[in-house]
Amino acid sequence: MFTALLDAARNSPFKTPFTKAQCDAGTAVAPVRGRSIAAASSDEVEFGSTKFFLLCGLGGIISCGSTHTFVVPLDLVKCRLQVDQAKYKNVFHGFKLTLAEDGSRGLVKGWAPTFFGYSAQGAFKFGLYEVFKVQYANMLGEENAYLYRTWLYLGASASAEFFADMALSPFEAAKVKIQTMPGYANTMREAMPKMMGEEGIMAFYKGLVPLWCRQIPYTMMKFACFEKTVELLYAYVVPKPRDQCSKGEQLIVTFAAGYIAGVFCAIVSHPADVVVSKLNQAKGSSAFDVAKQLGFMGMWNGLMPRIIMIGTLTALQWFIYDGVKVALSIPRPPPPEMPESLKKKLGVQ
């Protein structure tokens, strides 16, 4: 299946305008009139190649694995707020109580499943997003890919996250056990064999459906909102076109767009996040049982720390991912531009 996707992606209508210009008799001709695109340097990765998608996956590993691990202390307190509101009254009280009971080492409980789980998720999330985006664009054609680009971003990100969560689920289950069940286990090496012995393989996947419910809307918002925000920032805020901005200026725009996207991500995915946290703590319960027990208001416990965490996390992820693309000479598409054929049909100058 993935081989077919890669082959289709190489033939995407997005390939030509987003990479090097076609050269005829040594003269570079921009594939989109009015857009200046220099020929790719000899060391630039070819857009749509297997190497391109693999390096995008590597960028996802670096961006997701590092950022999620960085915010483990805040994530730990957030999870404890979600599952025991009576004990952990707010973020500051949660930090204070955790330090008092477990010391400073207690704040980094669950770092290993977080690092390995979100590294695996990042590889699929970002790598497959690039694959699905050009695959779906190829199916739609150049004009429809532009007209319905927001739907294209939503579809590509949802498809990528479906597979990414399969990689994340076992590690997420272990992380929640470590962070929310005192005395259960202190490390991933302790938690996973214990979970397997008590509940079998389903211990690692019983939270997969609520994880999909949390992560797929989150990722759809993360990618679609980011792409649209970048487009709007360059159109109405940044005083010059992207191709005239330095790489540093472009990365600042990336960070700002990522933070805006992160705030919306946190809000739309929060109820499912609470259910996932509670579900992995409550042995034998279903997602429906947990949601019913929590009630509507209960599913919004810990929202503020999650907004802070996810906003920062998403901004850093996009910043690192874009930075990896710059460092590894991976093609970075400019904001979308209406194809010439569509301009003629609509009479746009």
Short mmCIF file of C-alpha atoms in Angstrom, two decimals:
data_model
loop_
_atom_site.label_atom_id
_atom_site.label_comp_id
_atom_site.label_asym_id
_atom_site.label_seq_id
_atom_site.Cartn_x
_atom_site.Cartn_y
_atom_site.Cartn_z
CA MET A 1 0.00 0.00 0.00
CA PHE A 2 2.74 2.47 1.00
CA THR A 3 4.68 1.73 -2.22
CA ALA A 4 1.64 2.67 -4.28
CA LEU A 5 1.21 5.86 -2.28
CA LEU A 6 4.83 6.83 -2.80
CA ASP A 7 4.57 6.21 -6.55
CA ALA A 8 1.44 8.33 -6.78
CA ALA A 9 3.01 11.09 -4.72
CA ARG A 10 5.92 11.35 -7.12
CA ASN A 11 3.45 12.21 -9.88
CA SER A 12 1.55 14.79 -7.82
CA PRO A 13 0.53 18.05 -9.53
CA PHE A 14 2.11 19.75 -6.48
CA LYS A 15 5.51 18.41 -7.49
CA THR A 16 6.38 20.83 -10.28
CA PRO A 17 5.52 24.23 -8.76
CA PHE A 18 6.89 23.30 -5.35
CA THR A 19 10.34 22.16 -6.45
CA LYS A 20 12.89 23.11 -9.03
CA ALA A 21 11.89 24.81 -12.26
CA GLN A 22 11.89 22.96 -15.52
CA CYS A 23 14.84 23.98 -17.67
CA ASP A 24 14.81 24.19 -21.43
CA ALA A 25 18.08 24.81 -23.24
CA GLY A 26 19.65 25.93 -19.97
CA THR A 27 16.97 28.55 -19.18
CA ALA A 28 14.89 28.14 -16.05
CA VAL A 29 11.18 28.67 -16.61
CA ALA A 30 8.88 29.09 -13.63
CA PRO A 31 6.01 26.54 -13.91
CA VAL A 32 3.57 29.07 -12.46
CA ARG A 33 3.51 32.47 -14.15
CA GLY A 34 4.48 35.27 -11.82
CA ARG A 35 6.19 32.96 -9.37
CA SER A 36 9.97 32.90 -9.33
CA ILE A 37 11.41 29.52 -8.41
CA ALA A 38 15.10 28.88 -8.66
CA ALA A 39 16.39 25.54 -9.84
CA ALA A 40 17.19 23.22 -6.96
CA SER A 41 20.80 23.00 -5.92
CA SER A 42 22.57 19.74 -6.55
CA ASP A 43 22.38 18.77 -2.86
CA GLU A 44 18.63 19.46 -2.48
CA VAL A 45 16.44 16.43 -1.88
CA GLU A 46 14.11 15.66 -4.78
CA PHE A 47 10.48 16.35 -3.93
CA GLY A 48 8.37 13.20 -3.96
CA SER A 49 11.33 10.84 -3.78
CA THR A 50 11.53 8.06 -1.20
CA LYS A 51 14.34 9.99 0.47
CA PHE A 52 12.10 13.07 0.72
CA PHE A 53 9.35 11.19 2.57
CA LEU A 54 11.81 9.36 4.83
CA LEU A 55 13.51 12.62 5.81
CA CYS A 56 10.11 14.18 6.53
CA GLY A 57 9.48 11.20 8.82
CA LEU A 58 12.86 11.86 10.48
CA GLY A 59 11.84 15.49 10.99
CA GLY A 60 8.66 14.21 12.66
CA ILE A 61 10.66 11.94 14.98
CA ILE A 62 12.90 14.81 16.06
CA SER A 63 10.12 17.37 16.46
CA CYS A 64 7.55 15.17 18.25
CA GLY A 65 9.89 13.03 20.36
CA SER A 66 11.89 15.95 21.73
CA THR A 67 9.00 18.34 22.41
CA HIS A 68 6.72 15.82 24.15
CA THR A 69 9.61 14.68 26.33
CA PHE A 70 10.41 18.30 27.19
CA VAL A 71 6.91 18.89 28.61
CA VAL A 72 6.65 15.61 30.56
CA PRO A 73 6.39 17.42 33.96
CA LEU A 74 3.44 19.51 32.77
CA ASP A 75 1.87 16.47 31.07
CA LEU A 76 2.20 14.45 34.29
CA VAL A 77 0.43 17.11 36.37
CA LYS A 78 -2.22 17.52 33.66
CA CYS A 79 -2.96 13.77 33.70
CA ARG A 80 -3.21 13.73 37.49
CA LEU A 81 -5.58 16.70 37.43
CA GLN A 82 -7.76 14.80 34.96
CA VAL A 83 -8.00 11.58 36.96
CA ASP A 84 -8.00 12.92 40.56
CA GLN A 85 -9.42 16.44 40.75
CA ALA A 86 -10.03 16.07 44.49
CA LYS A 87 -6.36 15.53 45.28
CA TYR A 88 -4.75 17.74 42.63
CA LYS A 89 -6.75 20.96 42.81
CA ASN A 90 -4.90 23.01 40.17
CA VAL A 91 -1.65 23.11 38.19
CA PHE A 92 0.46 24.79 40.89
CA HIS A 93 -0.93 22.56 43.63
CA GLY A 94 -0.26 19.55 41.41
CA PHE A 95 3.40 20.48 40.96
CA LYS A 96 3.80 21.20 44.69
CA LEU A 97 2.19 17.92 45.74
CA THR A 98 4.18 15.87 43.23
CA LEU A 99 7.45 17.41 44.42
CA ALA A 100 6.51 16.81 48.05
CA GLU A 101 5.58 13.15 47.49
CA ASP A 102 8.08 12.04 44.84
CA GLY A 103 10.79 14.69 44.71
CA SER A 104 12.12 16.24 41.52
CA ARG A 105 12.50 12.81 39.88
CA GLY A 106 8.76 12.32 40.26
CA LEU A 107 8.13 15.08 37.72
CA VAL A 108 9.81 13.12 34.92
CA LYS A 109 7.95 9.84 35.46
CA GLY A 110 6.90 8.41 32.13
CA TRP A 111 9.59 10.13 30.07
CA ALA A 112 10.65 6.91 28.30
CA PRO A 113 7.24 5.86 26.89
CA THR A 114 6.66 9.50 26.04
CA PHE A 115 9.90 9.76 24.08
CA PHE A 116 9.60 6.46 22.21
CA GLY A 117 5.84 6.70 21.69
CA TYR A 118 5.75 10.22 20.32
CA SER A 119 8.89 9.67 18.23
CA ALA A 120 7.11 6.77 16.51
CA GLN A 121 3.94 8.82 16.19
CA GLY A 122 5.87 11.77 14.72
CA ALA A 123 7.44 9.61 12.03
CA PHE A 124 4.02 8.48 10.80
CA LYS A 125 2.26 11.80 11.42
CA PHE A 126 4.60 14.04 9.43
CA GLY A 127 5.94 11.49 6.95
CA LEU A 128 2.56 10.12 5.93
CA TYR A 129 0.99 13.59 5.94
CA GLU A 130 3.37 14.58 3.15
CA VAL A 131 2.57 11.35 1.29
CA PHE A 132 -1.20 11.64 1.63
CA LYS A 133 -1.21 15.36 0.83
CA VAL A 134 0.37 14.90 -2.57
CA GLN A 135 -1.54 11.66 -3.19
CA TYR A 136 -4.89 13.35 -2.60
CA ALA A 137 -3.78 16.38 -4.63
CA ASN A 138 -2.95 14.02 -7.48
CA MET A 139 -6.45 12.54 -7.25
CA LEU A 140 -8.12 15.97 -7.23
CA GLY A 141 -6.05 17.63 -9.95
CA GLU A 142 -4.25 20.98 -9.73
CA GLU A 143 -7.30 23.26 -9.81
CA ASN A 144 -9.40 21.32 -7.30
CA ALA A 145 -6.36 20.82 -5.08
CA TYR A 146 -6.15 24.60 -4.81
CA LEU A 147 -9.89 25.26 -4.44
CA TYR A 148 -10.39 22.55 -1.82
CA ARG A 149 -6.96 22.76 -0.19
CA THR A 150 -8.34 23.00 3.36
CA TRP A 151 -10.24 19.74 2.85
CA LEU A 152 -7.08 18.27 1.37
CA TYR A 153 -5.11 19.20 4.53
CA LEU A 154 -7.86 17.76 6.74
CA GLY A 155 -8.04 14.49 4.81
CA ALA A 156 -4.28 14.00 4.60
CA SER A 157 -3.71 14.72 8.29
CA ALA A 158 -6.57 12.46 9.42
CA SER A 159 -5.25 9.60 7.27
CA ALA A 160 -1.72 10.01 8.63
CA GLU A 161 -2.85 10.18 12.26
CA PHE A 162 -4.92 7.00 11.91
CA PHE A 163 -1.68 5.04 11.45
CA ALA A 164 0.37 7.20 13.83
CA ASP A 165 -1.91 6.37 16.75
CA MET A 166 -1.41 2.65 16.23
CA ALA A 167 2.27 3.22 16.89
CA LEU A 168 1.61 5.53 19.85
CA SER A 169 -1.10 3.56 21.71
CA PRO A 170 1.08 0.99 23.59
CA PHE A 171 3.45 3.68 24.86
CA GLU A 172 0.62 6.05 25.80
CA ALA A 173 -1.06 3.31 27.85
CA ALA A 174 2.20 2.63 29.73
CA LYS A 175 2.81 6.34 30.29
CA VAL A 176 -0.59 6.93 31.86
CA LYS A 177 -0.19 3.89 34.15
CA ILE A 178 3.18 5.17 35.37
CA GLN A 179 2.01 8.75 35.87
CA THR A 180 -1.43 8.24 37.43
CA MET A 181 -1.21 5.00 39.45
CA PRO A 182 1.21 5.43 42.38
CA GLY A 183 3.21 2.29 43.07
CA TYR A 184 2.22 0.56 39.81
CA ALA A 185 5.58 1.02 38.06
CA ASN A 186 8.36 3.56 37.89
CA THR A 187 9.74 2.78 34.43
CA MET A 188 8.54 1.59 31.03
CA ARG A 189 10.50 -1.64 31.49
CA GLU A 190 8.49 -2.37 34.63
CA ALA A 191 5.11 -1.21 33.35
CA MET A 192 4.87 -3.00 29.99
CA PRO A 193 5.52 -6.59 31.17
CA LYS A 194 3.17 -6.02 34.12
CA MET A 195 0.42 -4.74 31.82
CA MET A 196 0.91 -7.69 29.49
CA GLY A 197 0.68 -10.14 32.37
CA GLU A 198 -2.47 -8.59 33.83
CA GLU A 199 -4.55 -7.78 30.75
CA GLY A 200 -2.78 -9.26 27.74
CA ILE A 201 -2.13 -7.42 24.48
CA MET A 202 -5.36 -5.44 24.79
CA ALA A 203 -3.84 -3.52 27.69
CA PHE A 204 -1.88 -1.59 25.08
CA TYR A 205 -4.76 -0.99 22.66
CA LYS A 206 -7.91 -0.61 24.76
CA GLY A 207 -7.36 3.14 24.57
CA LEU A 208 -6.84 3.18 20.79
CA VAL A 209 -10.38 4.26 19.85
CA PRO A 210 -10.48 7.19 22.33
CA LEU A 211 -6.91 7.95 21.24
CA TRP A 212 -8.18 8.23 17.66
CA CYS A 213 -11.02 10.43 18.95
CA ARG A 214 -8.45 12.67 20.63
CA GLN A 215 -5.60 12.67 18.17
CA ILE A 216 -7.35 12.70 14.78
CA PRO A 217 -9.33 15.93 15.45
CA TYR A 218 -6.19 17.35 17.09
CA THR A 219 -4.01 16.55 14.09
CA MET A 220 -6.60 17.74 11.57
CA MET A 221 -6.72 21.07 13.38
CA LYS A 222 -2.94 21.10 13.80
CA PHE A 223 -2.19 20.77 10.10
CA ALA A 224 -5.16 22.55 8.52
CA CYS A 225 -5.07 25.50 10.93
CA PHE A 226 -1.30 25.77 10.59
CA GLU A 227 -1.36 25.72 6.79
CA LYS A 228 -4.17 28.28 6.65
CA THR A 229 -2.57 30.52 9.30
CA VAL A 230 0.74 30.55 7.44
CA GLU A 231 -1.11 31.53 4.27
CA LEU A 232 -2.95 34.37 6.07
CA LEU A 233 0.17 35.63 7.86
CA TYR A 234 2.07 35.99 4.61
CA ALA A 235 -0.95 37.57 2.91
CA TYR A 236 -1.92 40.12 5.60
CA VAL A 237 0.74 40.39 8.33
CA VAL A 238 4.22 39.79 6.94
CA PRO A 239 5.20 42.91 4.95
CA LYS A 240 6.98 41.02 2.16
CA PRO A 241 6.52 37.79 0.16
CA ARG A 242 7.89 34.59 1.64
CA ASP A 243 10.59 34.22 -1.02
CA GLN A 244 11.98 37.61 0.10
CA CYS A 245 12.07 36.61 3.79
CA SER A 246 15.21 35.16 5.34
CA LYS A 247 15.11 31.60 6.66
CA GLY A 248 15.05 33.00 10.21
CA GLU A 249 12.05 35.20 9.44
CA GLN A 250 10.24 32.28 7.85
CA LEU A 251 10.85 30.16 10.96
CA ILE A 252 9.38 32.93 13.16
CA VAL A 253 6.21 32.85 11.04
CA THR A 254 6.20 29.06 11.39
CA PHE A 255 6.41 29.32 15.20
CA ALA A 256 3.60 31.91 15.40
CA ALA A 257 1.31 29.87 13.14
CA GLY A 258 2.13 26.73 15.12
CA TYR A 259 1.16 28.32 18.44
CA ILE A 260 -2.15 29.60 17.07
CA ALA A 261 -2.90 26.14 15.69
CA GLY A 262 -1.90 24.56 19.02
CA VAL A 263 -4.46 26.52 21.04
CA PHE A 264 -7.30 25.32 18.78
CA CYS A 265 -5.88 21.77 18.84
CA ALA A 266 -5.99 21.65 22.64
CA ILE A 267 -9.61 22.76 22.80
CA VAL A 268 -11.06 20.39 20.18
CA SER A 269 -9.23 17.31 21.47
CA HIS A 270 -9.40 17.87 25.24
CA PRO A 271 -12.52 15.84 26.20
CA ALA A 272 -11.10 12.74 24.48
CA ASP A 273 -7.74 13.36 26.18
CA VAL A 274 -9.41 13.25 29.60
CA VAL A 275 -11.20 10.01 28.69
CA VAL A 276 -7.91 8.42 27.55
CA SER A 277 -6.20 9.36 30.82
CA LYS A 278 -9.06 8.05 32.96
CA LEU A 279 -9.56 4.93 30.83
CA ASN A 280 -5.99 3.69 31.22
CA GLN A 281 -6.32 4.17 34.98
CA ALA A 282 -9.71 2.44 35.30
CA LYS A 283 -9.24 -1.29 34.68
CA GLY A 284 -12.13 -2.98 32.84
CA SER A 285 -13.97 0.22 31.94
CA SER A 286 -15.00 1.26 28.42
CA ALA A 287 -14.62 4.74 26.94
CA PHE A 288 -18.40 5.21 27.17
CA ASP A 289 -18.40 4.21 30.86
CA VAL A 290 -15.64 6.68 31.63
CA ALA A 291 -17.33 9.52 29.71
CA LYS A 292 -20.61 8.85 31.51
CA GLN A 293 -18.88 8.81 34.88
CA LEU A 294 -17.03 12.07 34.22
CA GLY A 295 -20.00 13.99 32.85
CA PHE A 296 -19.73 16.94 30.47
CA MET A 297 -17.90 19.29 32.85
CA GLY A 298 -15.60 16.55 34.07
CA MET A 299 -14.25 16.07 30.57
CA TRP A 300 -12.84 19.61 30.66
CA ASN A 301 -10.64 19.05 33.72
CA GLY A 302 -7.07 20.28 33.15
CA LEU A 303 -7.91 22.36 30.06
CA MET A 304 -5.74 25.38 30.91
CA PRO A 305 -2.49 23.44 31.46
CA ARG A 306 -3.22 21.52 28.27
CA ILE A 307 -3.70 24.75 26.28
CA ILE A 308 -0.34 25.99 27.59
CA MET A 309 1.30 22.63 26.93
CA ILE A 310 -0.18 21.98 23.49
CA GLY A 311 0.23 25.57 22.28
CA THR A 312 3.93 25.55 23.16
CA LEU A 313 4.35 21.97 21.97
CA THR A 314 2.73 22.53 18.58
CA ALA A 315 4.66 25.74 17.95
CA LEU A 316 7.96 24.04 18.79
CA GLN A 317 7.09 21.00 16.69
CA TRP A 318 6.46 23.07 13.57
CA PHE A 319 9.54 25.20 14.28
CA ILE A 320 11.77 22.12 14.65
CA TYR A 321 10.19 20.31 11.70
CA ASP A 322 10.67 23.33 9.44
CA GLY A 323 14.18 23.77 10.82
CA VAL A 324 15.03 20.16 9.95
CA LYS A 325 13.77 20.79 6.41
CA VAL A 326 16.06 23.81 6.12
CA ALA A 327 19.06 21.92 7.55
CA LEU A 328 18.58 18.86 5.32
CA SER A 329 17.71 20.80 2.14
CA ILE A 330 14.20 19.35 1.99
CA PRO A 331 11.86 21.31 -0.34
CA ARG A 332 9.47 23.58 1.60
CA PRO A 333 6.31 24.49 -0.36
CA PRO A 334 5.47 28.21 -0.53
CA PRO A 335 1.92 29.37 0.35
CA PRO A 336 -0.52 28.02 -2.28
CA GLU A 337 -1.14 30.14 -5.36
CA MET A 338 -4.05 29.94 -7.78
CA PRO A 339 -3.09 28.00 -10.93
CA GLU A 340 -2.97 30.02 -14.16
CA SER A 341 -5.64 27.81 -15.76
CA LEU A 342 -8.04 28.61 -12.93
CA LYS A 343 -7.24 32.33 -13.11
CA LYS A 344 -8.23 32.30 -16.78
CA LYS A 345 -11.49 30.49 -16.05
CA LEU A 346 -12.38 32.92 -13.26
CA GLY A 347 -11.09 35.99 -15.08
CA VAL A 348 -8.64 36.77 -12.28
CA GLN A 349 -5.73 39.04 -13.18
#
